[in-house]
Tab-separated table of C-alpha atoms in Angstrom:
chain	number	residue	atom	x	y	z
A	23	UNK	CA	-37.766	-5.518	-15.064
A	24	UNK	CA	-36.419	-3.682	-11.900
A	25	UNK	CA	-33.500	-5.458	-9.966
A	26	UNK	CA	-33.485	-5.781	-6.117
A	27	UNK	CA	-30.561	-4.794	-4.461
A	28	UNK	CA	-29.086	-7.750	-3.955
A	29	UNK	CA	-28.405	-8.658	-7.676
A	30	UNK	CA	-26.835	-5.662	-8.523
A	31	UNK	CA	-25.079	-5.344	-5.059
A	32	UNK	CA	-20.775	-4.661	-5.898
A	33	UNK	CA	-19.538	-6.234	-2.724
A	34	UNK	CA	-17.993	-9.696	-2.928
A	35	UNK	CA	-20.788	-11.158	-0.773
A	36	UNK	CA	-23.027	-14.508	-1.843
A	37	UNK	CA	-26.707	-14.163	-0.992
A	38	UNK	CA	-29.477	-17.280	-0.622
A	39	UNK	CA	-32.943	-17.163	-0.132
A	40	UNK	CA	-34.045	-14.210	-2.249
A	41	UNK	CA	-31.247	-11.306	-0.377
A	42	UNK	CA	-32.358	-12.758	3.032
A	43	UNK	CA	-29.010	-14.083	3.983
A	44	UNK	CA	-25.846	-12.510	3.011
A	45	UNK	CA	-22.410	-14.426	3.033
A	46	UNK	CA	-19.006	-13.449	2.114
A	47	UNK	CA	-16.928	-14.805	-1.254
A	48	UNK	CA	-15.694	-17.180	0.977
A	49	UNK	CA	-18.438	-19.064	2.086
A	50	UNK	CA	-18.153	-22.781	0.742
A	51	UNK	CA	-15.211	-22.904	4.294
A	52	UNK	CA	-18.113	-22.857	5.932
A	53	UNK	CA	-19.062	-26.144	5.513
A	54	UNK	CA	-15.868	-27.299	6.681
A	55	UNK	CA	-16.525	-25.603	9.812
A	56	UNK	CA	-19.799	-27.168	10.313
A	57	UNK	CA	-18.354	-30.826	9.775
A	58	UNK	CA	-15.366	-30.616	12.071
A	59	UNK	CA	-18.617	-29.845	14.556
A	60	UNK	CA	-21.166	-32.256	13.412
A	61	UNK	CA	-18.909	-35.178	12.837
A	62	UNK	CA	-17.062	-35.513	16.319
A	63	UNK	CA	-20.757	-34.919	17.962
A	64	UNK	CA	-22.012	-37.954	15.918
A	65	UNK	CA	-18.896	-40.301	16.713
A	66	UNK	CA	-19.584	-39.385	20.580
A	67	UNK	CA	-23.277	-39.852	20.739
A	68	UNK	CA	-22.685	-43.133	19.370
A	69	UNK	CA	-19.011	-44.424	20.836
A	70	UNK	CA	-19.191	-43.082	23.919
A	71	UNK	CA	-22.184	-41.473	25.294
A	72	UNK	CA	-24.829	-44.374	24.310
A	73	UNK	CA	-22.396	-46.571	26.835
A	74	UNK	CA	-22.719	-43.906	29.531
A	75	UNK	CA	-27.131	-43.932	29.538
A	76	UNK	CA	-27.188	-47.015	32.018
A	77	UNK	CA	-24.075	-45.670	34.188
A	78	UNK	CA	-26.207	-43.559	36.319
A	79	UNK	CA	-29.319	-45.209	37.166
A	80	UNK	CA	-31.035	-42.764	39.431
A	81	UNK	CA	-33.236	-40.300	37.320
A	82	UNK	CA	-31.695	-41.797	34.432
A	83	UNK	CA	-29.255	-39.634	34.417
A	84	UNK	CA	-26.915	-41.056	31.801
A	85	UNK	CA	-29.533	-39.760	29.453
A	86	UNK	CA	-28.243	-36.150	30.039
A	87	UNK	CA	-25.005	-36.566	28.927
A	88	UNK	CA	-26.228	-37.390	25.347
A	89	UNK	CA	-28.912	-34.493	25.501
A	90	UNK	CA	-27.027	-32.381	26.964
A	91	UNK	CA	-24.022	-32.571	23.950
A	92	UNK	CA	-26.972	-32.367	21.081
A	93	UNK	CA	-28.689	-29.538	22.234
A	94	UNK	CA	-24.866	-27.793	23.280
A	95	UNK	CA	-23.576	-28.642	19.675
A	96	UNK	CA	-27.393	-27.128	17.818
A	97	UNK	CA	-26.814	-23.791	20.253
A	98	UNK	CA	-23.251	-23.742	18.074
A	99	UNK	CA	-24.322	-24.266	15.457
A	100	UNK	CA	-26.867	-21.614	15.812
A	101	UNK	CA	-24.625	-19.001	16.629
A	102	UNK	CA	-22.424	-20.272	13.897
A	103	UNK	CA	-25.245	-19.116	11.446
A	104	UNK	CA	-25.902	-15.856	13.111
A	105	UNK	CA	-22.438	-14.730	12.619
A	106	UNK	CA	-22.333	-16.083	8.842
A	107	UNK	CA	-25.277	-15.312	7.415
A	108	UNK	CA	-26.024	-11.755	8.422
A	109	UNK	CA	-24.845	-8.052	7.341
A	110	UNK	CA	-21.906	-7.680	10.285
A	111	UNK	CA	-22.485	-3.602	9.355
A	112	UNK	CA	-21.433	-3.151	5.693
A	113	UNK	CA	-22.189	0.927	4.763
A	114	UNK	CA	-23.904	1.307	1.836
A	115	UNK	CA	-21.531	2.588	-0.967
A	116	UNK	CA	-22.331	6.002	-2.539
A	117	UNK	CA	-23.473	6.865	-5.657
A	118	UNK	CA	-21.230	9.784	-6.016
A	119	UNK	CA	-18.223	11.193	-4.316
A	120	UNK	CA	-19.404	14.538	-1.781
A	121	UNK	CA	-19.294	17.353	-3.321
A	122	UNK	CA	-18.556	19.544	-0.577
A	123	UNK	CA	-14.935	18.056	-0.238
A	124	UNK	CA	-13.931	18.209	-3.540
A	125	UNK	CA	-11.405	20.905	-3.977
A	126	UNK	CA	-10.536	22.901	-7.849
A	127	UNK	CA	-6.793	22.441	-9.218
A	128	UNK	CA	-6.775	24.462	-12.181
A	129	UNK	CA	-3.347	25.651	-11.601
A	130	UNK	CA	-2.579	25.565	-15.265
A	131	UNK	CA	-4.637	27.406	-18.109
A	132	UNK	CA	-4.511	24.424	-20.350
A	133	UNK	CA	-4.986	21.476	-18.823
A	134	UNK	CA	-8.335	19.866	-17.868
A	135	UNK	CA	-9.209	21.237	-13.585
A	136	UNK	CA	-8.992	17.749	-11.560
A	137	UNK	CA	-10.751	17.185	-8.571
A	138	UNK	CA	-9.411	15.913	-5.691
A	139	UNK	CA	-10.470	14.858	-2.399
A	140	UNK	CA	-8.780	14.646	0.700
A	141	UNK	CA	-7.462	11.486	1.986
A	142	UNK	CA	-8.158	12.489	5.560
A	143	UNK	CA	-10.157	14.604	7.688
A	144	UNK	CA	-10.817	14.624	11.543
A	145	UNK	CA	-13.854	14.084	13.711
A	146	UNK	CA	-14.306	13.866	17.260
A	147	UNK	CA	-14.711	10.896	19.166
A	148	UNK	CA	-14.814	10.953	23.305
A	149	UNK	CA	-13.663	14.574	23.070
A	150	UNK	CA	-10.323	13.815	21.133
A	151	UNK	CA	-9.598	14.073	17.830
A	152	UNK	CA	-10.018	11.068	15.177
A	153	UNK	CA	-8.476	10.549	11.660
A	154	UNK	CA	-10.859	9.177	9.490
A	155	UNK	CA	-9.924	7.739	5.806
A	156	UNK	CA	-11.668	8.622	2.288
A	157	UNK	CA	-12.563	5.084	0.753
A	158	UNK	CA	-11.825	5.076	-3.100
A	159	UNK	CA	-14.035	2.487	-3.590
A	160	UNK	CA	-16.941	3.121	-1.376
A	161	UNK	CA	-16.622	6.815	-2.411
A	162	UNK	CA	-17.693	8.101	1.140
A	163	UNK	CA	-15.718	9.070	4.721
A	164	UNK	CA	-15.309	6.174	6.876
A	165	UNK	CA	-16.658	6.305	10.375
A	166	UNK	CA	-14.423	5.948	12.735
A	167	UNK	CA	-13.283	1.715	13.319
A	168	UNK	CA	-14.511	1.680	10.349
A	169	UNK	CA	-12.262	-0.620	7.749
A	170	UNK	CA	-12.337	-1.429	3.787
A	171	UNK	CA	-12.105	-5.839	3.883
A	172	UNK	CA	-10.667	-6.654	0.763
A	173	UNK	CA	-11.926	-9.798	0.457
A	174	UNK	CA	-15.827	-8.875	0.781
A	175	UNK	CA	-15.117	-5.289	-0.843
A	176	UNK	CA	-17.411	-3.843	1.637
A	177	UNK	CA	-16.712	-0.797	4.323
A	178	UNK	CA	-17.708	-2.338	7.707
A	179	UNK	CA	-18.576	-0.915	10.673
A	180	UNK	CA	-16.303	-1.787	13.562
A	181	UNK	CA	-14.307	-3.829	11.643
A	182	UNK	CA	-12.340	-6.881	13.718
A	183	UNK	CA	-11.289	-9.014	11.078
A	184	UNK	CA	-12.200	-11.339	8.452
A	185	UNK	CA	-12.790	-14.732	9.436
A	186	UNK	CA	-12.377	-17.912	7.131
A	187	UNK	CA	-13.841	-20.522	9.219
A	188	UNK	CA	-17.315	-18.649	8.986
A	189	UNK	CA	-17.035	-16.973	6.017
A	190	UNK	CA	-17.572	-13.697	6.978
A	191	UNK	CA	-16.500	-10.089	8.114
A	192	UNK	CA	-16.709	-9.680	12.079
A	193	UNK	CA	-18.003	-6.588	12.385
A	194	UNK	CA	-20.706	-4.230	15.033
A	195	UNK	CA	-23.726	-6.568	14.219
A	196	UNK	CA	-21.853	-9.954	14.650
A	197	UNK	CA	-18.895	-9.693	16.800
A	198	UNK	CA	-21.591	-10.716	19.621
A	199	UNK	CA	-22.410	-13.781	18.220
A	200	UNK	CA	-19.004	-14.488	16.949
A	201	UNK	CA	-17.184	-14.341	20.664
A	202	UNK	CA	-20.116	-16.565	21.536
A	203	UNK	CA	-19.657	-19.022	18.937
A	204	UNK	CA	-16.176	-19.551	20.317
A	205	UNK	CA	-16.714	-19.579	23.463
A	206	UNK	CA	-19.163	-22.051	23.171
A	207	UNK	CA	-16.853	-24.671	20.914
A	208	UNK	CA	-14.374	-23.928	23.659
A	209	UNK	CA	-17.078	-25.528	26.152
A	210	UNK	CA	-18.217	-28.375	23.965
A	211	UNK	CA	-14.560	-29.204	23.270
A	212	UNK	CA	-13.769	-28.998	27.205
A	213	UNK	CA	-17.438	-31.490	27.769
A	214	UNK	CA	-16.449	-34.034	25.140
A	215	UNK	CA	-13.144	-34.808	26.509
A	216	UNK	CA	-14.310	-34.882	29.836
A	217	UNK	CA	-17.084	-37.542	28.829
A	218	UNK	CA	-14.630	-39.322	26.853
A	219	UNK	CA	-11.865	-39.604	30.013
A	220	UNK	CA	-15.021	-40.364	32.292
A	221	UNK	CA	-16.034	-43.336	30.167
A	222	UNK	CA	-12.483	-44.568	30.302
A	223	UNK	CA	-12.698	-44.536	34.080
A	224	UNK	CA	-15.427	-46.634	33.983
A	225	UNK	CA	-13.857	-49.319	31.738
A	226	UNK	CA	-10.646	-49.305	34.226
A	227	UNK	CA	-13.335	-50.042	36.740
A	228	UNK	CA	-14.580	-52.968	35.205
A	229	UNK	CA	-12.970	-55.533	33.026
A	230	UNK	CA	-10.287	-53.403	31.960
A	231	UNK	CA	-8.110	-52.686	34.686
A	232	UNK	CA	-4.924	-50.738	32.860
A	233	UNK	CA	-5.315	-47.143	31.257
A	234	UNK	CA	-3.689	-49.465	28.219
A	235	UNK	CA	-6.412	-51.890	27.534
A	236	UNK	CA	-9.169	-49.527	28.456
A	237	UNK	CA	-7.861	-47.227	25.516
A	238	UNK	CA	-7.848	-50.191	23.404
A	239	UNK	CA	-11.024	-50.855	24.188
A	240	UNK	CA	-12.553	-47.654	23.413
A	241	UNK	CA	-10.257	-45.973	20.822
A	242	UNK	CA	-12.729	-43.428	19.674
A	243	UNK	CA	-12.688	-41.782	22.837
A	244	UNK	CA	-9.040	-41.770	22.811
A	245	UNK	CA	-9.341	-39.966	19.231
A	246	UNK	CA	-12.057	-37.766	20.386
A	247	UNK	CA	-10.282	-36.674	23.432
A	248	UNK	CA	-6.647	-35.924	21.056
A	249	UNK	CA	-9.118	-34.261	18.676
A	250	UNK	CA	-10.475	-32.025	21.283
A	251	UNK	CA	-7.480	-31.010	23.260
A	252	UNK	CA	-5.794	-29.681	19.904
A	253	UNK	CA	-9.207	-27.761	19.216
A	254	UNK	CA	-9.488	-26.268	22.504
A	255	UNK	CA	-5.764	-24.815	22.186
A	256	UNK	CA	-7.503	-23.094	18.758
A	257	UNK	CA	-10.811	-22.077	19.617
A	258	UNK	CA	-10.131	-21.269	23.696
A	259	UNK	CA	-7.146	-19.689	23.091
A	260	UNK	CA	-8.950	-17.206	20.777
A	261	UNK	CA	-11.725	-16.784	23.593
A	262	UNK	CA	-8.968	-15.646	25.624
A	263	UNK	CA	-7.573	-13.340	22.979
A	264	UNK	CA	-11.206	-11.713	22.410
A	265	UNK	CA	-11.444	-11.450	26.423
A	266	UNK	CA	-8.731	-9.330	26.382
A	267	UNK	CA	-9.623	-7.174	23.549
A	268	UNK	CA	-12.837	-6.580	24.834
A	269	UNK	CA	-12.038	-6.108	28.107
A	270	UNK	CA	-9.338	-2.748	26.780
A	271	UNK	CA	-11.310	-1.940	24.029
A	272	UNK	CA	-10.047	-2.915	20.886
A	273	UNK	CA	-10.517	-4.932	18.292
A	274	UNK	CA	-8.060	-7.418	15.852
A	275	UNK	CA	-7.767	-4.983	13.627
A	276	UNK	CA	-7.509	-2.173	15.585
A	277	UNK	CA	-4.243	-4.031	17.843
A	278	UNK	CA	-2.462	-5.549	15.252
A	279	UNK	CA	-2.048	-2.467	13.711
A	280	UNK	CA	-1.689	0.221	15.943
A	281	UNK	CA	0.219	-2.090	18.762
A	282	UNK	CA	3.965	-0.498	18.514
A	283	UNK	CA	2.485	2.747	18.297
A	284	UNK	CA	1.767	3.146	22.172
A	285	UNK	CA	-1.459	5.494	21.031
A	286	UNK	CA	-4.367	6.699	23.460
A	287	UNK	CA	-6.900	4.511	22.755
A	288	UNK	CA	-9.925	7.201	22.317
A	289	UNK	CA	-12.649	3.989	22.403
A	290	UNK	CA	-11.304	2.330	25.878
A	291	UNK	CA	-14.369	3.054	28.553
A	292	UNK	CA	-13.323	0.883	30.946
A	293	UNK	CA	-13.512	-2.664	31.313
A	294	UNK	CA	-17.473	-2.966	32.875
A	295	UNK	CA	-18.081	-0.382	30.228
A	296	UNK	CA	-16.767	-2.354	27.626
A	297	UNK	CA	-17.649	-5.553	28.061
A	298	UNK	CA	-21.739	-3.698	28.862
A	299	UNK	CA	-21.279	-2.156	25.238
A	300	UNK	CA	-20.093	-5.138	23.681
A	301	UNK	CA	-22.924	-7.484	25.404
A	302	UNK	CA	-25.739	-5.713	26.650
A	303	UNK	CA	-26.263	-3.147	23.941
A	304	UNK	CA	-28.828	-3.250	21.291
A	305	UNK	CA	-27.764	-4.452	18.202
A	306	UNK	CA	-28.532	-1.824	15.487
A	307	UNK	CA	-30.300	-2.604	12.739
A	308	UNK	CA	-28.949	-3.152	9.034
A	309	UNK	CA	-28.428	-0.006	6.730
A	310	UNK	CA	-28.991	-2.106	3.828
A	311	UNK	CA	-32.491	-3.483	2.280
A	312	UNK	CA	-31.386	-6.053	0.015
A	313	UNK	CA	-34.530	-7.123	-1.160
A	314	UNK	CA	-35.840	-3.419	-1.830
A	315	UNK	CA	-35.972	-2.341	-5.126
A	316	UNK	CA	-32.713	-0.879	-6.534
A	317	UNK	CA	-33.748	2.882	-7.425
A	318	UNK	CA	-32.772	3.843	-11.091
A	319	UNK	CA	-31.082	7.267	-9.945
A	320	UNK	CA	-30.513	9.689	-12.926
A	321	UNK	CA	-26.096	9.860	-13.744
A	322	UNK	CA	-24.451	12.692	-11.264
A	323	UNK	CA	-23.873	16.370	-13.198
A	324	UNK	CA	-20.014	16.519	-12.683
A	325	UNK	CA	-18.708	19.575	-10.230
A	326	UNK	CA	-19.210	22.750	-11.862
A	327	UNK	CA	-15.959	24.723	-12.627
A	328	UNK	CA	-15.812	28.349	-10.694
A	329	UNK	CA	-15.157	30.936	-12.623
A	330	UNK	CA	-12.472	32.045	-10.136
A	331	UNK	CA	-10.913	28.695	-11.019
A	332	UNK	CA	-9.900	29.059	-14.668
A	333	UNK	CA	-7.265	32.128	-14.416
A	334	UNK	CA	-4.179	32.466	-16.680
A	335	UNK	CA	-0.403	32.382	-15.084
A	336	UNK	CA	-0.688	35.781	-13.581
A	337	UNK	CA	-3.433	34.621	-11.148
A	338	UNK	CA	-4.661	37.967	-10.883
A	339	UNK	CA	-8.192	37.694	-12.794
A	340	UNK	CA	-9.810	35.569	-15.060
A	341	UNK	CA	-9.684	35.496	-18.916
A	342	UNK	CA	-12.422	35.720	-21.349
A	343	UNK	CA	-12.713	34.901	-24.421
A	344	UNK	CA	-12.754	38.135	-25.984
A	345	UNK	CA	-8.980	38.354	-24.066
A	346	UNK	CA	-7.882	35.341	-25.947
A	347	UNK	CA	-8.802	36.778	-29.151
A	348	UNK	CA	-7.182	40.093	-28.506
A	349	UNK	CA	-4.252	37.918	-27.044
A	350	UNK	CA	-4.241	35.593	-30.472
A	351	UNK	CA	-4.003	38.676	-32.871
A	352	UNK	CA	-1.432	40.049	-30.467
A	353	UNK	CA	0.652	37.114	-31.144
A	354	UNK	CA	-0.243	37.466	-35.189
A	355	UNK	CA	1.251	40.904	-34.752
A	356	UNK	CA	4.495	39.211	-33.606
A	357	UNK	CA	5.068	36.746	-36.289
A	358	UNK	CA	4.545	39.979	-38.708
A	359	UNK	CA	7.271	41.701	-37.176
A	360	UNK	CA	9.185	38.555	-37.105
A	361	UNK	CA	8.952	38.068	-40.634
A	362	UNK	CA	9.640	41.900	-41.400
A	363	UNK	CA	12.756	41.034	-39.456
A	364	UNK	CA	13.918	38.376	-41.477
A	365	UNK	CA	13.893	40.272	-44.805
A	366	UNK	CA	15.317	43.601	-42.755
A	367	UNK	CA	18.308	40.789	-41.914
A	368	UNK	CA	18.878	39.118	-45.724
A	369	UNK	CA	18.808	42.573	-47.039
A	370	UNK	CA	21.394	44.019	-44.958
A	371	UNK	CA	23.018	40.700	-44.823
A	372	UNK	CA	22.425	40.033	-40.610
A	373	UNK	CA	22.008	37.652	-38.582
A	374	UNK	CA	20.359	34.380	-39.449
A	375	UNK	CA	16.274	34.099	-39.156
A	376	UNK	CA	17.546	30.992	-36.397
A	377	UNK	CA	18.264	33.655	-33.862
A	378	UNK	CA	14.774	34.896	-33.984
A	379	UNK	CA	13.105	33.403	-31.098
A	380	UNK	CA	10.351	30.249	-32.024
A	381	UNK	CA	7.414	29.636	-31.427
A	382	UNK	CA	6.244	26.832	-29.274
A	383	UNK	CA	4.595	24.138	-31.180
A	384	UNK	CA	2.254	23.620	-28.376
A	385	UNK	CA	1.207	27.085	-28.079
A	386	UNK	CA	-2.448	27.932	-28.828
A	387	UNK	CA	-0.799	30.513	-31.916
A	388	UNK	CA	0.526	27.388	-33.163
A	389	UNK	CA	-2.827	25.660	-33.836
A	390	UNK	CA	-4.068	28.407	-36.122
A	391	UNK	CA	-1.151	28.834	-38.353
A	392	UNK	CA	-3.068	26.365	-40.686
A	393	UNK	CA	-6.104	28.557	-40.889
A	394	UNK	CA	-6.686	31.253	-43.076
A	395	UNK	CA	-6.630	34.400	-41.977
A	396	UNK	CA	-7.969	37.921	-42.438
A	397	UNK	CA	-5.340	40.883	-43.432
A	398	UNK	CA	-4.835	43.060	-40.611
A	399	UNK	CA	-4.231	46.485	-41.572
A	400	UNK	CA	-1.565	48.962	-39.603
A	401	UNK	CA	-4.507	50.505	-37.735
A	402	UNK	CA	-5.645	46.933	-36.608
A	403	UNK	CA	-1.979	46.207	-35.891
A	404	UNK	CA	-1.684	49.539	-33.588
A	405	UNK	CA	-4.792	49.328	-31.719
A	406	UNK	CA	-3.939	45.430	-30.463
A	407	UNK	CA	-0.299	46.303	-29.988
A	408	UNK	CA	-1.610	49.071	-27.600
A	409	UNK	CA	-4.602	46.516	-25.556
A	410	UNK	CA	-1.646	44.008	-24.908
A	411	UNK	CA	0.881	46.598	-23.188
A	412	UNK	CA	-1.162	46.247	-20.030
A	413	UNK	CA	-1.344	42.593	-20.076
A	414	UNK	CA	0.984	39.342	-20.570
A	415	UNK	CA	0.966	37.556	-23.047
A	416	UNK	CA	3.744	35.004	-22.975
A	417	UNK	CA	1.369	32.297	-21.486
A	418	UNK	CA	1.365	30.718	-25.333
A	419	UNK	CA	5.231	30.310	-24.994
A	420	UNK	CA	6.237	33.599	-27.123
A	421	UNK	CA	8.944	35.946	-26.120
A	422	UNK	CA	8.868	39.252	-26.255
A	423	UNK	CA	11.491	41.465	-25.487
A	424	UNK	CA	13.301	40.534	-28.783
A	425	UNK	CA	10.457	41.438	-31.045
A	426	UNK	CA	9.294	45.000	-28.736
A	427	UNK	CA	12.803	46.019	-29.389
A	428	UNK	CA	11.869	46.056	-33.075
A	429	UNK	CA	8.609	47.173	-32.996
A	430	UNK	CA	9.506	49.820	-35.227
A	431	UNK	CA	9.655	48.411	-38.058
A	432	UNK	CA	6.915	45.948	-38.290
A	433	UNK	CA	4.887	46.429	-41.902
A	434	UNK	CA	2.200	44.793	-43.118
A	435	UNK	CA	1.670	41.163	-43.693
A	436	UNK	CA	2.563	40.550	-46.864
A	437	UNK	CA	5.677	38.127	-47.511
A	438	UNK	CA	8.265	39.470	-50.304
A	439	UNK	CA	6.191	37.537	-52.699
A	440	UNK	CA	3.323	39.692	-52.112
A	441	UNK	CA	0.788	36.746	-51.099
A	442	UNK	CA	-1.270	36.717	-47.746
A	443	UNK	CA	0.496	35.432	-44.671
């Protein structure tokens, strides 16, 4: 049965109601967030604000207050949702690494060619030049402000940070909603306490003539109004924080990191500008379709290997096969002479056979020493002997010079027993 992209999606993200809504690993905080909204509303609307509908007679204006702090703390909550439960800009991963920036290292015969990548490569952004990173994981150039969030796995578009009390990456579809959300709290937070101090007033006015006993009287505004004060140092003193990153063009991210660097900022437009881009453009729509169906693409043919690529340690041309072989019987040649060498030397009563030069176990000669192999006659032996003179062939790890020197008197390749080397 074919999968929507949702349930085979490799982000971190949680998704409800079929793909429509999209969270981040993170999400269960959110319902903290929503209580330490919902539960101070309810202790006001019933503590304080259902004292305060008969305090203003005319137009029954005391009803406001309480109508006025539901339908503030639903537009929170609302915006609370909108920066949750949507894609903030995740780019969809690739389903192969681009092929037109891999580059060949096949700098030695007999290893495997890698392909690599580079980690960098620069665009242009407002006329000046931009950095932008390969992602590993993602398997594609990020745009520029674009960031990898560990926690969601995801590259997101204008990344600002990742937020625990929603849940969520703040990215270029949510940071709207997400300065609003604050912003807002800030103003509940500011209307609560005010409420709360103004029903206090009202009880000094009447039967309660001290600040004391009026507290006493009403001590869930005096909680409510502690309760707010500490949140508005949280939530306005990040409205002021987002003010001024919006205002010089920036974002979390984007200042934490780069602030001792004293860099041009290449994204700054001015503050009208900014703030115009950040509030009055259209928000663009979602690159991902996470209820379409996923599409069963066939595996990705790995790079094909240049020709030009594989060449031996010369790095003059390329070698064939029919090079090898000549280059093989080459070295056969040599271990003739070598042995030759060693009888020449216990006949005449020489030098040990350990002064011959070895062989190098890794060599490719060494891997067909256990195979059997045809006799080579002197003609044979002359003809490759005579190819080779034109080439190297000390790639395999074989030395020569020794065994030219005594080229002359290489015989066949019998050992003294008379079997078949």
């Amino acid at each position: 049965m074919a999968k929507r992209v949702y349930q085979v999606w490799k982000g971190s993200n949680s998704f409800i109601c079929g793909g429509r809504l999209i969270f981040g690993p993170d999400a269960r905080s959110l319902f903290i967030t929503i209580s330490l909204i919902v539960i101070p509303l309810v202790i006001f609307c019933v503590f304080v604000a259902r004292h305060l509908l008969h305090k203003f007679p005319t137009y029954n204006a005391g009803y406001a207050i309480l109508v006025v702090a539901i339908a503030f703390t639903i537009y929170v909550l609302v915006l609370l949702m909108l920066t949750s439960a949507q894609d903030p800009g995740i780019i969809p991963r690739a389903s192969h690494p681009p092929e037109e920036e891999i580059s060949h290292d096949s700098s030695i015969l007999d290893s495997t060619p890698s392909y690599q990548i580079p980690r960098f490569k620069e665009v242009m952004v407002n006329g000046m030049p931009v950095k932008v990173k390969y992602c590993d994981t993602c398997m594609l150039y990020r745009p520029p402000r674009c960031s990898h969030c560990s926690i969601c796995n995801n590259c997101v578009e204008r990344f600002d940070h990742h937020c625990p009390w929603v849940g969520q990456c703040i990215g270029l579809r949510n940071y709207r909603y997400f300065f609003f959300f604050v912003f807002s709290a800030a103003l509940l937070c500011i209307y609560v306490f005010a409420m709360c101090a103004l029903y206090i007033k009202f009880l000094m006015g009447g039967d309660y003539p001290t600040v004391w006993k009026a507290m006493k009287q009403s001590p869930a505004s005096v909680i409510l109004m502690i309760y707010c004060f500490i949140s508005l140092w949280f939530v306005g003193g990040l409205t002021g924080f987002h003010f001024y990153l919006i205002s010089t063009g920036q974002t979390t991210y984007e200042n934490f990191r780069y602030r001792a660097d004293n860099r041009l900022n290449v994204y700054d437009r001015g503050c009208l500008n900014n703030f115009l881009e950040v509030f009055c453009t259209k928000i663009k729509p979602s690159r991902n379709d996470f209820r379409a169906i996923e599409p069963n693409e066939p595996p990705q043919p790995p790079p094909t290997i240049r020709p030009q690529d594989l060449e031996d340690d010369s790095g003059s041309y390329p070698r064939s096969k029919v090079q090898d072989d000549l280059s093989i019987g080459a070295d056969l040649s040599m271990i003739s002479q070598r042995h030759n060498i060693e009888e020449f030397d216990e006949e005449i009563g020489g030098k040990s056979p350990t002064s011959i030069p070895s062989i190098a176990p890794e060599s490719k000669f060494a891997l067909v020493l256990d195979t059997e192999l045809p006799i080579m006659t002197a003609d044979d032996e002359k003809l490759v002997m005579n190819l080779n003179q034109s080439r190297r062939i000390d790639s395999f790890g074989i030395l020569l010079d020794p065994l030219q020197r005594s080229s002359s008197q290489a015989g066949s390749l019998k050992d003294e027993k008379g079997e078949v080397f």
